[in-house]
JSON list of N, CA and C in Angstrom, two decimals:
[
{"chain": "A", "resi": 36, "resn": "MET", "atom": "N", "xyz": [19.66, 25.65, 1.89]},
{"chain": "A", "resi": 36, "resn": "MET", "atom": "CA", "xyz": [20.38, 24.38, 2.04]},
{"chain": "A", "resi": 36, "resn": "MET", "atom": "C", "xyz": [21.10, 24.07, 0.73]},
{"chain": "A", "resi": 37, "resn": "ASN", "atom": "N", "xyz": [22.38, 23.73, 0.82]},
{"chain": "A", "resi": 37, "resn": "ASN", "atom": "CA", "xyz": [23.10, 23.42, -0.42]},
{"chain": "A", "resi": 37, "resn": "ASN", "atom": "C", "xyz": [22.89, 21.97, -0.84]},
{"chain": "A", "resi": 38, "resn": "MET", "atom": "N", "xyz": [23.39, 21.66, -2.03]},
{"chain": "A", "resi": 38, "resn": "MET", "atom": "CA", "xyz": [23.15, 20.32, -2.60]},
{"chain": "A", "resi": 38, "resn": "MET", "atom": "C", "xyz": [23.76, 19.21, -1.76]},
{"chain": "A", "resi": 39, "resn": "GLN", "atom": "N", "xyz": [24.92, 19.46, -1.18]},
{"chain": "A", "resi": 39, "resn": "GLN", "atom": "CA", "xyz": [25.57, 18.44, -0.34]},
{"chain": "A", "resi": 39, "resn": "GLN", "atom": "C", "xyz": [24.71, 18.14, 0.89]},
{"chain": "A", "resi": 40, "resn": "ASP", "atom": "N", "xyz": [24.18, 19.19, 1.50]},
{"chain": "A", "resi": 40, "resn": "ASP", "atom": "CA", "xyz": [23.31, 19.00, 2.68]},
{"chain": "A", "resi": 40, "resn": "ASP", "atom": "C", "xyz": [22.07, 18.21, 2.30]},
{"chain": "A", "resi": 41, "resn": "MET", "atom": "N", "xyz": [21.49, 18.55, 1.15]},
{"chain": "A", "resi": 41, "resn": "MET", "atom": "CA", "xyz": [20.28, 17.84, 0.70]},
{"chain": "A", "resi": 41, "resn": "MET", "atom": "C", "xyz": [20.59, 16.37, 0.42]},
{"chain": "A", "resi": 42, "resn": "SER", "atom": "N", "xyz": [21.75, 16.12, -0.17]},
{"chain": "A", "resi": 42, "resn": "SER", "atom": "CA", "xyz": [22.17, 14.75, -0.46]},
{"chain": "A", "resi": 42, "resn": "SER", "atom": "C", "xyz": [22.38, 13.97, 0.84]},
{"chain": "A", "resi": 43, "resn": "ASP", "atom": "N", "xyz": [23.04, 14.61, 1.81]},
{"chain": "A", "resi": 43, "resn": "ASP", "atom": "CA", "xyz": [23.27, 13.96, 3.12]},
{"chain": "A", "resi": 43, "resn": "ASP", "atom": "C", "xyz": [21.94, 13.64, 3.80]},
{"chain": "A", "resi": 44, "resn": "LYS", "atom": "N", "xyz": [21.00, 14.57, 3.71]},
{"chain": "A", "resi": 44, "resn": "LYS", "atom": "CA", "xyz": [19.68, 14.38, 4.32]},
{"chain": "A", "resi": 44, "resn": "LYS", "atom": "C", "xyz": [18.95, 13.21, 3.66]},
{"chain": "A", "resi": 45, "resn": "CYS", "atom": "N", "xyz": [19.06, 13.11, 2.34]},
{"chain": "A", "resi": 45, "resn": "CYS", "atom": "CA", "xyz": [18.46, 12.01, 1.58]},
{"chain": "A", "resi": 45, "resn": "CYS", "atom": "C", "xyz": [19.07, 10.68, 2.01]},
{"chain": "A", "resi": 46, "resn": "THR", "atom": "N", "xyz": [20.39, 10.63, 2.08]},
{"chain": "A", "resi": 46, "resn": "THR", "atom": "CA", "xyz": [21.09, 9.41, 2.48]},
{"chain": "A", "resi": 46, "resn": "THR", "atom": "C", "xyz": [20.67, 9.00, 3.89]},
{"chain": "A", "resi": 47, "resn": "LYS", "atom": "N", "xyz": [20.62, 9.98, 4.78]},
{"chain": "A", "resi": 47, "resn": "LYS", "atom": "CA", "xyz": [20.24, 9.72, 6.17]},
{"chain": "A", "resi": 47, "resn": "LYS", "atom": "C", "xyz": [18.83, 9.13, 6.24]},
{"chain": "A", "resi": 48, "resn": "LYS", "atom": "N", "xyz": [17.92, 9.68, 5.44]},
{"chain": "A", "resi": 48, "resn": "LYS", "atom": "CA", "xyz": [16.53, 9.21, 5.41]},
{"chain": "A", "resi": 48, "resn": "LYS", "atom": "C", "xyz": [16.48, 7.74, 4.98]},
{"chain": "A", "resi": 49, "resn": "PHE", "atom": "N", "xyz": [17.23, 7.40, 3.92]},
{"chain": "A", "resi": 49, "resn": "PHE", "atom": "CA", "xyz": [17.29, 6.01, 3.45]},
{"chain": "A", "resi": 49, "resn": "PHE", "atom": "C", "xyz": [17.81, 5.09, 4.54]},
{"chain": "A", "resi": 50, "resn": "LEU", "atom": "N", "xyz": [18.92, 5.49, 5.16]},
{"chain": "A", "resi": 50, "resn": "LEU", "atom": "CA", "xyz": [19.56, 4.63, 6.16]},
{"chain": "A", "resi": 50, "resn": "LEU", "atom": "C", "xyz": [18.70, 4.47, 7.41]},
{"chain": "A", "resi": 51, "resn": "GLU", "atom": "N", "xyz": [18.00, 5.53, 7.81]},
{"chain": "A", "resi": 51, "resn": "GLU", "atom": "CA", "xyz": [17.11, 5.43, 8.97]},
{"chain": "A", "resi": 51, "resn": "GLU", "atom": "C", "xyz": [15.96, 4.47, 8.68]},
{"chain": "A", "resi": 52, "resn": "LYS", "atom": "N", "xyz": [15.39, 4.56, 7.48]},
{"chain": "A", "resi": 52, "resn": "LYS", "atom": "CA", "xyz": [14.30, 3.65, 7.10]},
{"chain": "A", "resi": 52, "resn": "LYS", "atom": "C", "xyz": [14.80, 2.20, 7.07]},
{"chain": "A", "resi": 53, "resn": "ALA", "atom": "N", "xyz": [16.01, 2.03, 6.55]},
{"chain": "A", "resi": 53, "resn": "ALA", "atom": "CA", "xyz": [16.58, 0.69, 6.47]},
{"chain": "A", "resi": 53, "resn": "ALA", "atom": "C", "xyz": [16.77, 0.11, 7.87]},
{"chain": "A", "resi": 54, "resn": "GLU", "atom": "N", "xyz": [17.26, 0.93, 8.79]},
{"chain": "A", "resi": 54, "resn": "GLU", "atom": "CA", "xyz": [17.46, 0.48, 10.17]},
{"chain": "A", "resi": 54, "resn": "GLU", "atom": "C", "xyz": [16.14, 0.07, 10.80]},
{"chain": "A", "resi": 55, "resn": "GLU", "atom": "N", "xyz": [15.11, 0.86, 10.50]},
{"chain": "A", "resi": 55, "resn": "GLU", "atom": "CA", "xyz": [13.77, 0.63, 11.04]},
{"chain": "A", "resi": 55, "resn": "GLU", "atom": "C", "xyz": [13.18, -0.69, 10.54]},
{"chain": "A", "resi": 56, "resn": "LYS", "atom": "N", "xyz": [13.39, -0.98, 9.25]},
{"chain": "A", "resi": 56, "resn": "LYS", "atom": "CA", "xyz": [12.67, -2.08, 8.62]},
{"chain": "A", "resi": 56, "resn": "LYS", "atom": "C", "xyz": [13.46, -3.35, 8.38]},
{"chain": "A", "resi": 57, "resn": "MET", "atom": "N", "xyz": [14.79, -3.27, 8.44]},
{"chain": "A", "resi": 57, "resn": "MET", "atom": "CA", "xyz": [15.59, -4.45, 8.13]},
{"chain": "A", "resi": 57, "resn": "MET", "atom": "C", "xyz": [16.30, -4.97, 9.39]},
{"chain": "A", "resi": 58, "resn": "GLU", "atom": "N", "xyz": [16.32, -6.27, 9.53]},
{"chain": "A", "resi": 58, "resn": "GLU", "atom": "CA", "xyz": [17.00, -6.85, 10.68]},
{"chain": "A", "resi": 58, "resn": "GLU", "atom": "C", "xyz": [18.51, -6.80, 10.50]},
{"chain": "A", "resi": 59, "resn": "ASP", "atom": "N", "xyz": [18.97, -7.12, 9.28]},
{"chain": "A", "resi": 59, "resn": "ASP", "atom": "CA", "xyz": [20.41, -7.16, 9.02]},
{"chain": "A", "resi": 59, "resn": "ASP", "atom": "C", "xyz": [20.82, -5.94, 8.20]},
{"chain": "A", "resi": 60, "resn": "THR", "atom": "N", "xyz": [21.25, -4.90, 8.89]},
{"chain": "A", "resi": 60, "resn": "THR", "atom": "CA", "xyz": [21.61, -3.66, 8.19]},
{"chain": "A", "resi": 60, "resn": "THR", "atom": "C", "xyz": [23.01, -3.72, 7.58]},
{"chain": "A", "resi": 61, "resn": "THR", "atom": "N", "xyz": [23.73, -4.81, 7.79]},
{"chain": "A", "resi": 61, "resn": "THR", "atom": "CA", "xyz": [25.06, -4.92, 7.18]},
{"chain": "A", "resi": 61, "resn": "THR", "atom": "C", "xyz": [24.95, -5.06, 5.67]},
{"chain": "A", "resi": 62, "resn": "LYS", "atom": "N", "xyz": [23.78, -5.47, 5.19]},
{"chain": "A", "resi": 62, "resn": "LYS", "atom": "CA", "xyz": [23.58, -5.65, 3.75]},
{"chain": "A", "resi": 62, "resn": "LYS", "atom": "C", "xyz": [23.14, -4.37, 3.06]},
{"chain": "A", "resi": 63, "resn": "VAL", "atom": "N", "xyz": [22.84, -3.33, 3.81]},
{"chain": "A", "resi": 63, "resn": "VAL", "atom": "CA", "xyz": [22.37, -2.08, 3.22]},
{"chain": "A", "resi": 63, "resn": "VAL", "atom": "C", "xyz": [23.47, -1.49, 2.33]},
{"chain": "A", "resi": 64, "resn": "PRO", "atom": "N", "xyz": [23.14, -1.23, 1.06]},
{"chain": "A", "resi": 64, "resn": "PRO", "atom": "CA", "xyz": [24.16, -0.72, 0.12]},
{"chain": "A", "resi": 64, "resn": "PRO", "atom": "C", "xyz": [24.39, 0.79, 0.30]},
{"chain": "A", "resi": 65, "resn": "SER", "atom": "N", "xyz": [25.07, 1.14, 1.39]},
{"chain": "A", "resi": 65, "resn": "SER", "atom": "CA", "xyz": [25.27, 2.55, 1.75]},
{"chain": "A", "resi": 65, "resn": "SER", "atom": "C", "xyz": [25.92, 3.38, 0.65]},
{"chain": "A", "resi": 66, "resn": "ALA", "atom": "N", "xyz": [26.94, 2.82, 0.01]},
{"chain": "A", "resi": 66, "resn": "ALA", "atom": "CA", "xyz": [27.65, 3.57, -1.03]},
{"chain": "A", "resi": 66, "resn": "ALA", "atom": "C", "xyz": [26.72, 3.86, -2.21]},
{"chain": "A", "resi": 67, "resn": "ALA", "atom": "N", "xyz": [25.93, 2.88, -2.61]},
{"chain": "A", "resi": 67, "resn": "ALA", "atom": "CA", "xyz": [24.99, 3.07, -3.73]},
{"chain": "A", "resi": 67, "resn": "ALA", "atom": "C", "xyz": [23.92, 4.09, -3.35]},
{"chain": "A", "resi": 68, "resn": "ILE", "atom": "N", "xyz": [23.45, 4.04, -2.12]},
{"chain": "A", "resi": 68, "resn": "ILE", "atom": "CA", "xyz": [22.44, 5.00, -1.65]},
{"chain": "A", "resi": 68, "resn": "ILE", "atom": "C", "xyz": [23.02, 6.40, -1.68]},
{"chain": "A", "resi": 69, "resn": "SER", "atom": "N", "xyz": [24.22, 6.55, -1.21]},
{"chain": "A", "resi": 69, "resn": "SER", "atom": "CA", "xyz": [24.88, 7.85, -1.19]},
{"chain": "A", "resi": 69, "resn": "SER", "atom": "C", "xyz": [25.04, 8.40, -2.61]},
{"chain": "A", "resi": 70, "resn": "ARG", "atom": "N", "xyz": [25.51, 7.53, -3.52]},
{"chain": "A", "resi": 70, "resn": "ARG", "atom": "CA", "xyz": [25.66, 7.93, -4.94]},
{"chain": "A", "resi": 70, "resn": "ARG", "atom": "C", "xyz": [24.32, 8.33, -5.52]},
{"chain": "A", "resi": 71, "resn": "TYR", "atom": "N", "xyz": [23.31, 7.49, -5.26]},
{"chain": "A", "resi": 71, "resn": "TYR", "atom": "CA", "xyz": [21.98, 7.75, -5.82]},
{"chain": "A", "resi": 71, "resn": "TYR", "atom": "C", "xyz": [21.42, 9.07, -5.30]},
{"chain": "A", "resi": 72, "resn": "CYS", "atom": "N", "xyz": [21.58, 9.33, -4.02]},
{"chain": "A", "resi": 72, "resn": "CYS", "atom": "CA", "xyz": [21.07, 10.58, -3.44]},
{"chain": "A", "resi": 72, "resn": "CYS", "atom": "C", "xyz": [21.73, 11.80, -4.08]},
{"chain": "A", "resi": 73, "resn": "ARG", "atom": "N", "xyz": [23.03, 11.72, -4.32]},
{"chain": "A", "resi": 73, "resn": "ARG", "atom": "CA", "xyz": [23.71, 12.84, -4.99]},
{"chain": "A", "resi": 73, "resn": "ARG", "atom": "C", "xyz": [23.10, 13.07, -6.38]},
{"chain": "A", "resi": 74, "resn": "MET", "atom": "N", "xyz": [22.88, 11.97, -7.09]},
{"chain": "A", "resi": 74, "resn": "MET", "atom": "CA", "xyz": [22.31, 12.09, -8.44]},
{"chain": "A", "resi": 74, "resn": "MET", "atom": "C", "xyz": [20.86, 12.59, -8.39]},
{"chain": "A", "resi": 75, "resn": "LEU", "atom": "N", "xyz": [20.11, 12.11, -7.41]},
{"chain": "A", "resi": 75, "resn": "LEU", "atom": "CA", "xyz": [18.71, 12.53, -7.27]},
{"chain": "A", "resi": 75, "resn": "LEU", "atom": "C", "xyz": [18.62, 14.03, -7.05]},
{"chain": "A", "resi": 76, "resn": "ILE", "atom": "N", "xyz": [19.50, 14.58, -6.23]},
{"chain": "A", "resi": 76, "resn": "ILE", "atom": "CA", "xyz": [19.50, 16.01, -5.94]},
{"chain": "A", "resi": 76, "resn": "ILE", "atom": "C", "xyz": [19.79, 16.80, -7.22]},
{"chain": "A", "resi": 77, "resn": "VAL", "atom": "N", "xyz": [20.77, 16.35, -8.00]},
{"chain": "A", "resi": 77, "resn": "VAL", "atom": "CA", "xyz": [21.10, 17.01, -9.27]},
{"chain": "A", "resi": 77, "resn": "VAL", "atom": "C", "xyz": [19.91, 16.91, -10.22]},
{"chain": "A", "resi": 78, "resn": "TYR", "atom": "N", "xyz": [19.33, 15.71, -10.30]},
{"chain": "A", "resi": 78, "resn": "TYR", "atom": "CA", "xyz": [18.17, 15.47, -11.17]},
{"chain": "A", "resi": 78, "resn": "TYR", "atom": "C", "xyz": [17.01, 16.40, -10.80]},
{"chain": "A", "resi": 79, "resn": "CYS", "atom": "N", "xyz": [16.73, 16.50, -9.52]},
{"chain": "A", "resi": 79, "resn": "CYS", "atom": "CA", "xyz": [15.62, 17.35, -9.06]},
{"chain": "A", "resi": 79, "resn": "CYS", "atom": "C", "xyz": [15.92, 18.83, -9.32]},
{"chain": "A", "resi": 80, "resn": "ASP", "atom": "N", "xyz": [17.16, 19.22, -9.07]},
{"chain": "A", "resi": 80, "resn": "ASP", "atom": "CA", "xyz": [17.57, 20.60, -9.28]},
{"chain": "A", "resi": 80, "resn": "ASP", "atom": "C", "xyz": [17.46, 20.98, -10.75]},
{"chain": "A", "resi": 81, "resn": "ALA", "atom": "N", "xyz": [17.76, 20.04, -11.63]},
{"chain": "A", "resi": 81, "resn": "ALA", "atom": "CA", "xyz": [17.69, 20.28, -13.08]},
{"chain": "A", "resi": 81, "resn": "ALA", "atom": "C", "xyz": [16.28, 20.04, -13.62]},
{"chain": "A", "resi": 82, "resn": "GLU", "atom": "N", "xyz": [15.35, 19.74, -12.71]},
{"chain": "A", "resi": 82, "resn": "GLU", "atom": "CA", "xyz": [13.96, 19.45, -13.08]},
{"chain": "A", "resi": 82, "resn": "GLU", "atom": "C", "xyz": [13.88, 18.34, -14.12]},
{"chain": "A", "resi": 83, "resn": "GLY", "atom": "N", "xyz": [14.74, 17.34, -13.96]},
{"chain": "A", "resi": 83, "resn": "GLY", "atom": "CA", "xyz": [14.71, 16.18, -14.84]},
{"chain": "A", "resi": 83, "resn": "GLY", "atom": "C", "xyz": [15.42, 16.37, -16.17]},
{"chain": "A", "resi": 84, "resn": "LYS", "atom": "N", "xyz": [15.96, 17.55, -16.39]},
{"chain": "A", "resi": 84, "resn": "LYS", "atom": "CA", "xyz": [16.65, 17.82, -17.66]},
{"chain": "A", "resi": 84, "resn": "LYS", "atom": "C", "xyz": [18.11, 17.42, -17.53]},
{"chain": "A", "resi": 85, "resn": "VAL", "atom": "N", "xyz": [18.34, 16.11, -17.64]},
{"chain": "A", "resi": 85, "resn": "VAL", "atom": "CA", "xyz": [19.69, 15.57, -17.53]},
{"chain": "A", "resi": 85, "resn": "VAL", "atom": "C", "xyz": [19.96, 14.69, -18.75]},
{"chain": "A", "resi": 86, "resn": "THR", "atom": "N", "xyz": [21.21, 14.31, -18.93]},
{"chain": "A", "resi": 86, "resn": "THR", "atom": "CA", "xyz": [21.57, 13.50, -20.10]},
{"chain": "A", "resi": 86, "resn": "THR", "atom": "C", "xyz": [21.12, 12.06, -19.94]},
{"chain": "A", "resi": 87, "resn": "GLU", "atom": "N", "xyz": [21.08, 11.38, -21.07]},
{"chain": "A", "resi": 87, "resn": "GLU", "atom": "CA", "xyz": [20.70, 9.97, -21.10]},
{"chain": "A", "resi": 87, "resn": "GLU", "atom": "C", "xyz": [21.67, 9.14, -20.26]},
{"chain": "A", "resi": 88, "resn": "SER", "atom": "N", "xyz": [22.97, 9.47, -20.35]},
{"chain": "A", "resi": 88, "resn": "SER", "atom": "CA", "xyz": [23.95, 8.70, -19.58]},
{"chain": "A", "resi": 88, "resn": "SER", "atom": "C", "xyz": [23.78, 8.92, -18.08]},
{"chain": "A", "resi": 89, "resn": "PHE", "atom": "N", "xyz": [23.35, 10.12, -17.70]},
{"chain": "A", "resi": 89, "resn": "PHE", "atom": "CA", "xyz": [23.08, 10.41, -16.29]},
{"chain": "A", "resi": 89, "resn": "PHE", "atom": "C", "xyz": [21.94, 9.52, -15.80]},
{"chain": "A", "resi": 90, "resn": "ILE", "atom": "N", "xyz": [20.89, 9.42, -16.61]},
{"chain": "A", "resi": 90, "resn": "ILE", "atom": "CA", "xyz": [19.73, 8.58, -16.25]},
{"chain": "A", "resi": 90, "resn": "ILE", "atom": "C", "xyz": [20.15, 7.11, -16.17]},
{"chain": "A", "resi": 91, "resn": "LYS", "atom": "N", "xyz": [21.00, 6.68, -17.09]},
{"chain": "A", "resi": 91, "resn": "LYS", "atom": "CA", "xyz": [21.50, 5.29, -17.05]},
{"chain": "A", "resi": 91, "resn": "LYS", "atom": "C", "xyz": [22.27, 5.03, -15.75]},
{"chain": "A", "resi": 92, "resn": "SER", "atom": "N", "xyz": [23.07, 6.00, -15.33]},
{"chain": "A", "resi": 92, "resn": "SER", "atom": "CA", "xyz": [23.81, 5.87, -14.07]},
{"chain": "A", "resi": 92, "resn": "SER", "atom": "C", "xyz": [22.85, 5.78, -12.89]},
{"chain": "A", "resi": 93, "resn": "MET", "atom": "N", "xyz": [21.81, 6.60, -12.92]},
{"chain": "A", "resi": 93, "resn": "MET", "atom": "CA", "xyz": [20.80, 6.55, -11.85]},
{"chain": "A", "resi": 93, "resn": "MET", "atom": "C", "xyz": [20.14, 5.17, -11.82]},
{"chain": "A", "resi": 94, "resn": "GLU", "atom": "N", "xyz": [19.78, 4.67, -13.00]},
{"chain": "A", "resi": 94, "resn": "GLU", "atom": "CA", "xyz": [19.12, 3.36, -13.08]},
{"chain": "A", "resi": 94, "resn": "GLU", "atom": "C", "xyz": [20.02, 2.25, -12.56]},
{"chain": "A", "resi": 95, "resn": "LYS", "atom": "N", "xyz": [21.31, 2.36, -12.83]},
{"chain": "A", "resi": 95, "resn": "LYS", "atom": "CA", "xyz": [22.28, 1.36, -12.34]},
{"chain": "A", "resi": 95, "resn": "LYS", "atom": "C", "xyz": [22.29, 1.37, -10.80]},
{"chain": "A", "resi": 96, "resn": "CYS", "atom": "N", "xyz": [22.28, 2.56, -10.21]},
{"chain": "A", "resi": 96, "resn": "CYS", "atom": "CA", "xyz": [22.24, 2.67, -8.75]},
{"chain": "A", "resi": 96, "resn": "CYS", "atom": "C", "xyz": [20.94, 2.10, -8.19]},
{"chain": "A", "resi": 97, "resn": "ILE", "atom": "N", "xyz": [19.84, 2.42, -8.86]},
{"chain": "A", "resi": 97, "resn": "ILE", "atom": "CA", "xyz": [18.53, 1.92, -8.41]},
{"chain": "A", "resi": 97, "resn": "ILE", "atom": "C", "xyz": [18.55, 0.39, -8.38]},
{"chain": "A", "resi": 98, "resn": "LYS", "atom": "N", "xyz": [19.07, -0.20, -9.45]},
{"chain": "A", "resi": 98, "resn": "LYS", "atom": "CA", "xyz": [19.14, -1.66, -9.55]},
{"chain": "A", "resi": 98, "resn": "LYS", "atom": "C", "xyz": [19.99, -2.24, -8.42]},
{"chain": "A", "resi": 99, "resn": "GLU", "atom": "N", "xyz": [21.12, -1.58, -8.15]},
{"chain": "A", "resi": 99, "resn": "GLU", "atom": "CA", "xyz": [22.03, -2.02, -7.08]},
{"chain": "A", "resi": 99, "resn": "GLU", "atom": "C", "xyz": [21.33, -1.94, -5.71]},
{"chain": "A", "resi": 100, "resn": "ILE", "atom": "N", "xyz": [20.60, -0.87, -5.48]},
{"chain": "A", "resi": 100, "resn": "ILE", "atom": "CA", "xyz": [19.90, -0.70, -4.21]},
{"chain": "A", "resi": 100, "resn": "ILE", "atom": "C", "xyz": [18.78, -1.73, -4.06]},
{"chain": "A", "resi": 101, "resn": "LYS", "atom": "N", "xyz": [17.97, -1.87, -5.12]},
{"chain": "A", "resi": 101, "resn": "LYS", "atom": "CA", "xyz": [16.82, -2.77, -5.05]},
{"chain": "A", "resi": 101, "resn": "LYS", "atom": "C", "xyz": [17.22, -4.24, -5.06]},
{"chain": "A", "resi": 102, "resn": "SER", "atom": "N", "xyz": [18.46, -4.55, -5.46]},
{"chain": "A", "resi": 102, "resn": "SER", "atom": "CA", "xyz": [18.89, -5.95, -5.50]},
{"chain": "A", "resi": 102, "resn": "SER", "atom": "C", "xyz": [19.06, -6.53, -4.09]},
{"chain": "A", "resi": 103, "resn": "VAL", "atom": "N", "xyz": [19.15, -5.66, -3.10]},
{"chain": "A", "resi": 103, "resn": "VAL", "atom": "CA", "xyz": [19.28, -6.11, -1.71]},
{"chain": "A", "resi": 103, "resn": "VAL", "atom": "C", "xyz": [17.88, -6.36, -1.16]},
{"chain": "A", "resi": 104, "resn": "GLU", "atom": "N", "xyz": [17.70, -7.54, -0.61]},
{"chain": "A", "resi": 104, "resn": "GLU", "atom": "CA", "xyz": [16.38, -7.92, -0.09]},
{"chain": "A", "resi": 104, "resn": "GLU", "atom": "C", "xyz": [15.88, -6.91, 0.94]},
{"chain": "A", "resi": 105, "resn": "GLY", "atom": "N", "xyz": [14.64, -6.44, 0.73]},
{"chain": "A", "resi": 105, "resn": "GLY", "atom": "CA", "xyz": [14.04, -5.50, 1.65]},
{"chain": "A", "resi": 105, "resn": "GLY", "atom": "C", "xyz": [14.24, -4.03, 1.28]},
{"chain": "A", "resi": 106, "resn": "MET", "atom": "N", "xyz": [15.14, -3.77, 0.34]},
{"chain": "A", "resi": 106, "resn": "MET", "atom": "CA", "xyz": [15.46, -2.38, 0.02]},
{"chain": "A", "resi": 106, "resn": "MET", "atom": "C", "xyz": [14.47, -1.75, -0.98]},
{"chain": "A", "resi": 107, "resn": "GLU", "atom": "N", "xyz": [13.76, -2.58, -1.75]},
{"chain": "A", "resi": 107, "resn": "GLU", "atom": "CA", "xyz": [12.86, -2.00, -2.75]},
{"chain": "A", "resi": 107, "resn": "GLU", "atom": "C", "xyz": [11.77, -1.15, -2.09]},
{"chain": "A", "resi": 108, "resn": "GLU", "atom": "N", "xyz": [11.18, -1.66, -1.04]},
{"chain": "A", "resi": 108, "resn": "GLU", "atom": "CA", "xyz": [10.14, -0.92, -0.31]},
{"chain": "A", "resi": 108, "resn": "GLU", "atom": "C", "xyz": [10.71, 0.39, 0.26]},
{"chain": "A", "resi": 109, "resn": "ILE", "atom": "N", "xyz": [11.89, 0.31, 0.82]},
{"chain": "A", "resi": 109, "resn": "ILE", "atom": "CA", "xyz": [12.54, 1.49, 1.40]},
{"chain": "A", "resi": 109, "resn": "ILE", "atom": "C", "xyz": [12.85, 2.50, 0.30]},
{"chain": "A", "resi": 110, "resn": "PHE", "atom": "N", "xyz": [13.35, 1.99, -0.83]},
{"chain": "A", "resi": 110, "resn": "PHE", "atom": "CA", "xyz": [13.65, 2.86, -1.97]},
{"chain": "A", "resi": 110, "resn": "PHE", "atom": "C", "xyz": [12.39, 3.59, -2.41]},
{"chain": "A", "resi": 111, "resn": "ASN", "atom": "N", "xyz": [11.29, 2.85, -2.55]},
{"chain": "A", "resi": 111, "resn": "ASN", "atom": "CA", "xyz": [10.03, 3.45, -3.01]},
{"chain": "A", "resi": 111, "resn": "ASN", "atom": "C", "xyz": [9.53, 4.53, -2.04]},
{"chain": "A", "resi": 112, "resn": "GLU", "atom": "N", "xyz": [9.79, 4.35, -0.76]},
{"chain": "A", "resi": 112, "resn": "GLU", "atom": "CA", "xyz": [9.37, 5.34, 0.23]},
{"chain": "A", "resi": 112, "resn": "GLU", "atom": "C", "xyz": [10.23, 6.60, 0.21]},
{"chain": "A", "resi": 113, "resn": "CYS", "atom": "N", "xyz": [11.51, 6.42, -0.08]},
{"chain": "A", "resi": 113, "resn": "CYS", "atom": "CA", "xyz": [12.47, 7.53, 0.05]},
{"chain": "A", "resi": 113, "resn": "CYS", "atom": "C", "xyz": [12.78, 8.23, -1.28]},
{"chain": "A", "resi": 114, "resn": "ASN", "atom": "N", "xyz": [12.36, 7.65, -2.38]},
{"chain": "A", "resi": 114, "resn": "ASN", "atom": "CA", "xyz": [12.73, 8.18, -3.69]},
{"chain": "A", "resi": 114, "resn": "ASN", "atom": "C", "xyz": [11.85, 9.37, -4.07]},
{"chain": "A", "resi": 115, "resn": "GLU", "atom": "N", "xyz": [12.20, 10.53, -3.53]},
{"chain": "A", "resi": 115, "resn": "GLU", "atom": "CA", "xyz": [11.45, 11.74, -3.89]},
{"chain": "A", "resi": 115, "resn": "GLU", "atom": "C", "xyz": [12.36, 12.95, -3.80]},
{"chain": "A", "resi": 116, "resn": "CYS", "atom": "N", "xyz": [12.02, 13.94, -4.60]},
{"chain": "A", "resi": 116, "resn": "CYS", "atom": "CA", "xyz": [12.80, 15.18, -4.56]},
{"chain": "A", "resi": 116, "resn": "CYS", "atom": "C", "xyz": [12.59, 15.84, -3.21]},
{"chain": "A", "resi": 117, "resn": "PRO", "atom": "N", "xyz": [13.66, 16.40, -2.66]},
{"chain": "A", "resi": 117, "resn": "PRO", "atom": "CA", "xyz": [13.53, 17.06, -1.35]},
{"chain": "A", "resi": 117, "resn": "PRO", "atom": "C", "xyz": [12.78, 18.38, -1.49]},
{"chain": "A", "resi": 118, "resn": "GLU", "atom": "N", "xyz": [12.13, 18.77, -0.42]},
{"chain": "A", "resi": 118, "resn": "GLU", "atom": "CA", "xyz": [11.47, 20.08, -0.42]},
{"chain": "A", "resi": 118, "resn": "GLU", "atom": "C", "xyz": [12.54, 21.11, -0.16]},
{"chain": "A", "resi": 119, "resn": "VAL", "atom": "N", "xyz": [12.53, 22.13, -0.98]},
{"chain": "A", "resi": 119, "resn": "VAL", "atom": "CA", "xyz": [13.58, 23.15, -0.86]},
{"chain": "A", "resi": 119, "resn": "VAL", "atom": "C", "xyz": [13.11, 24.29, 0.00]}
]
């Protein structure tokens, strides 16, 4: 599976959980989730050996995702490296 497929799978997992648990899915930050998943795949592939600015970008996405009510729990459930 290539990185794009893994990223898409990650995004899909987040969005499915959000649909399951949130009444108003219009507030789901899809773009931030998509960005975060791409970064998570790179981070996992590099085994965490990424630059400080990369980590800051990830943290910014995390903050954006968690700022939406109900998303913190979903984030905590979905925030894991994919099995390769």
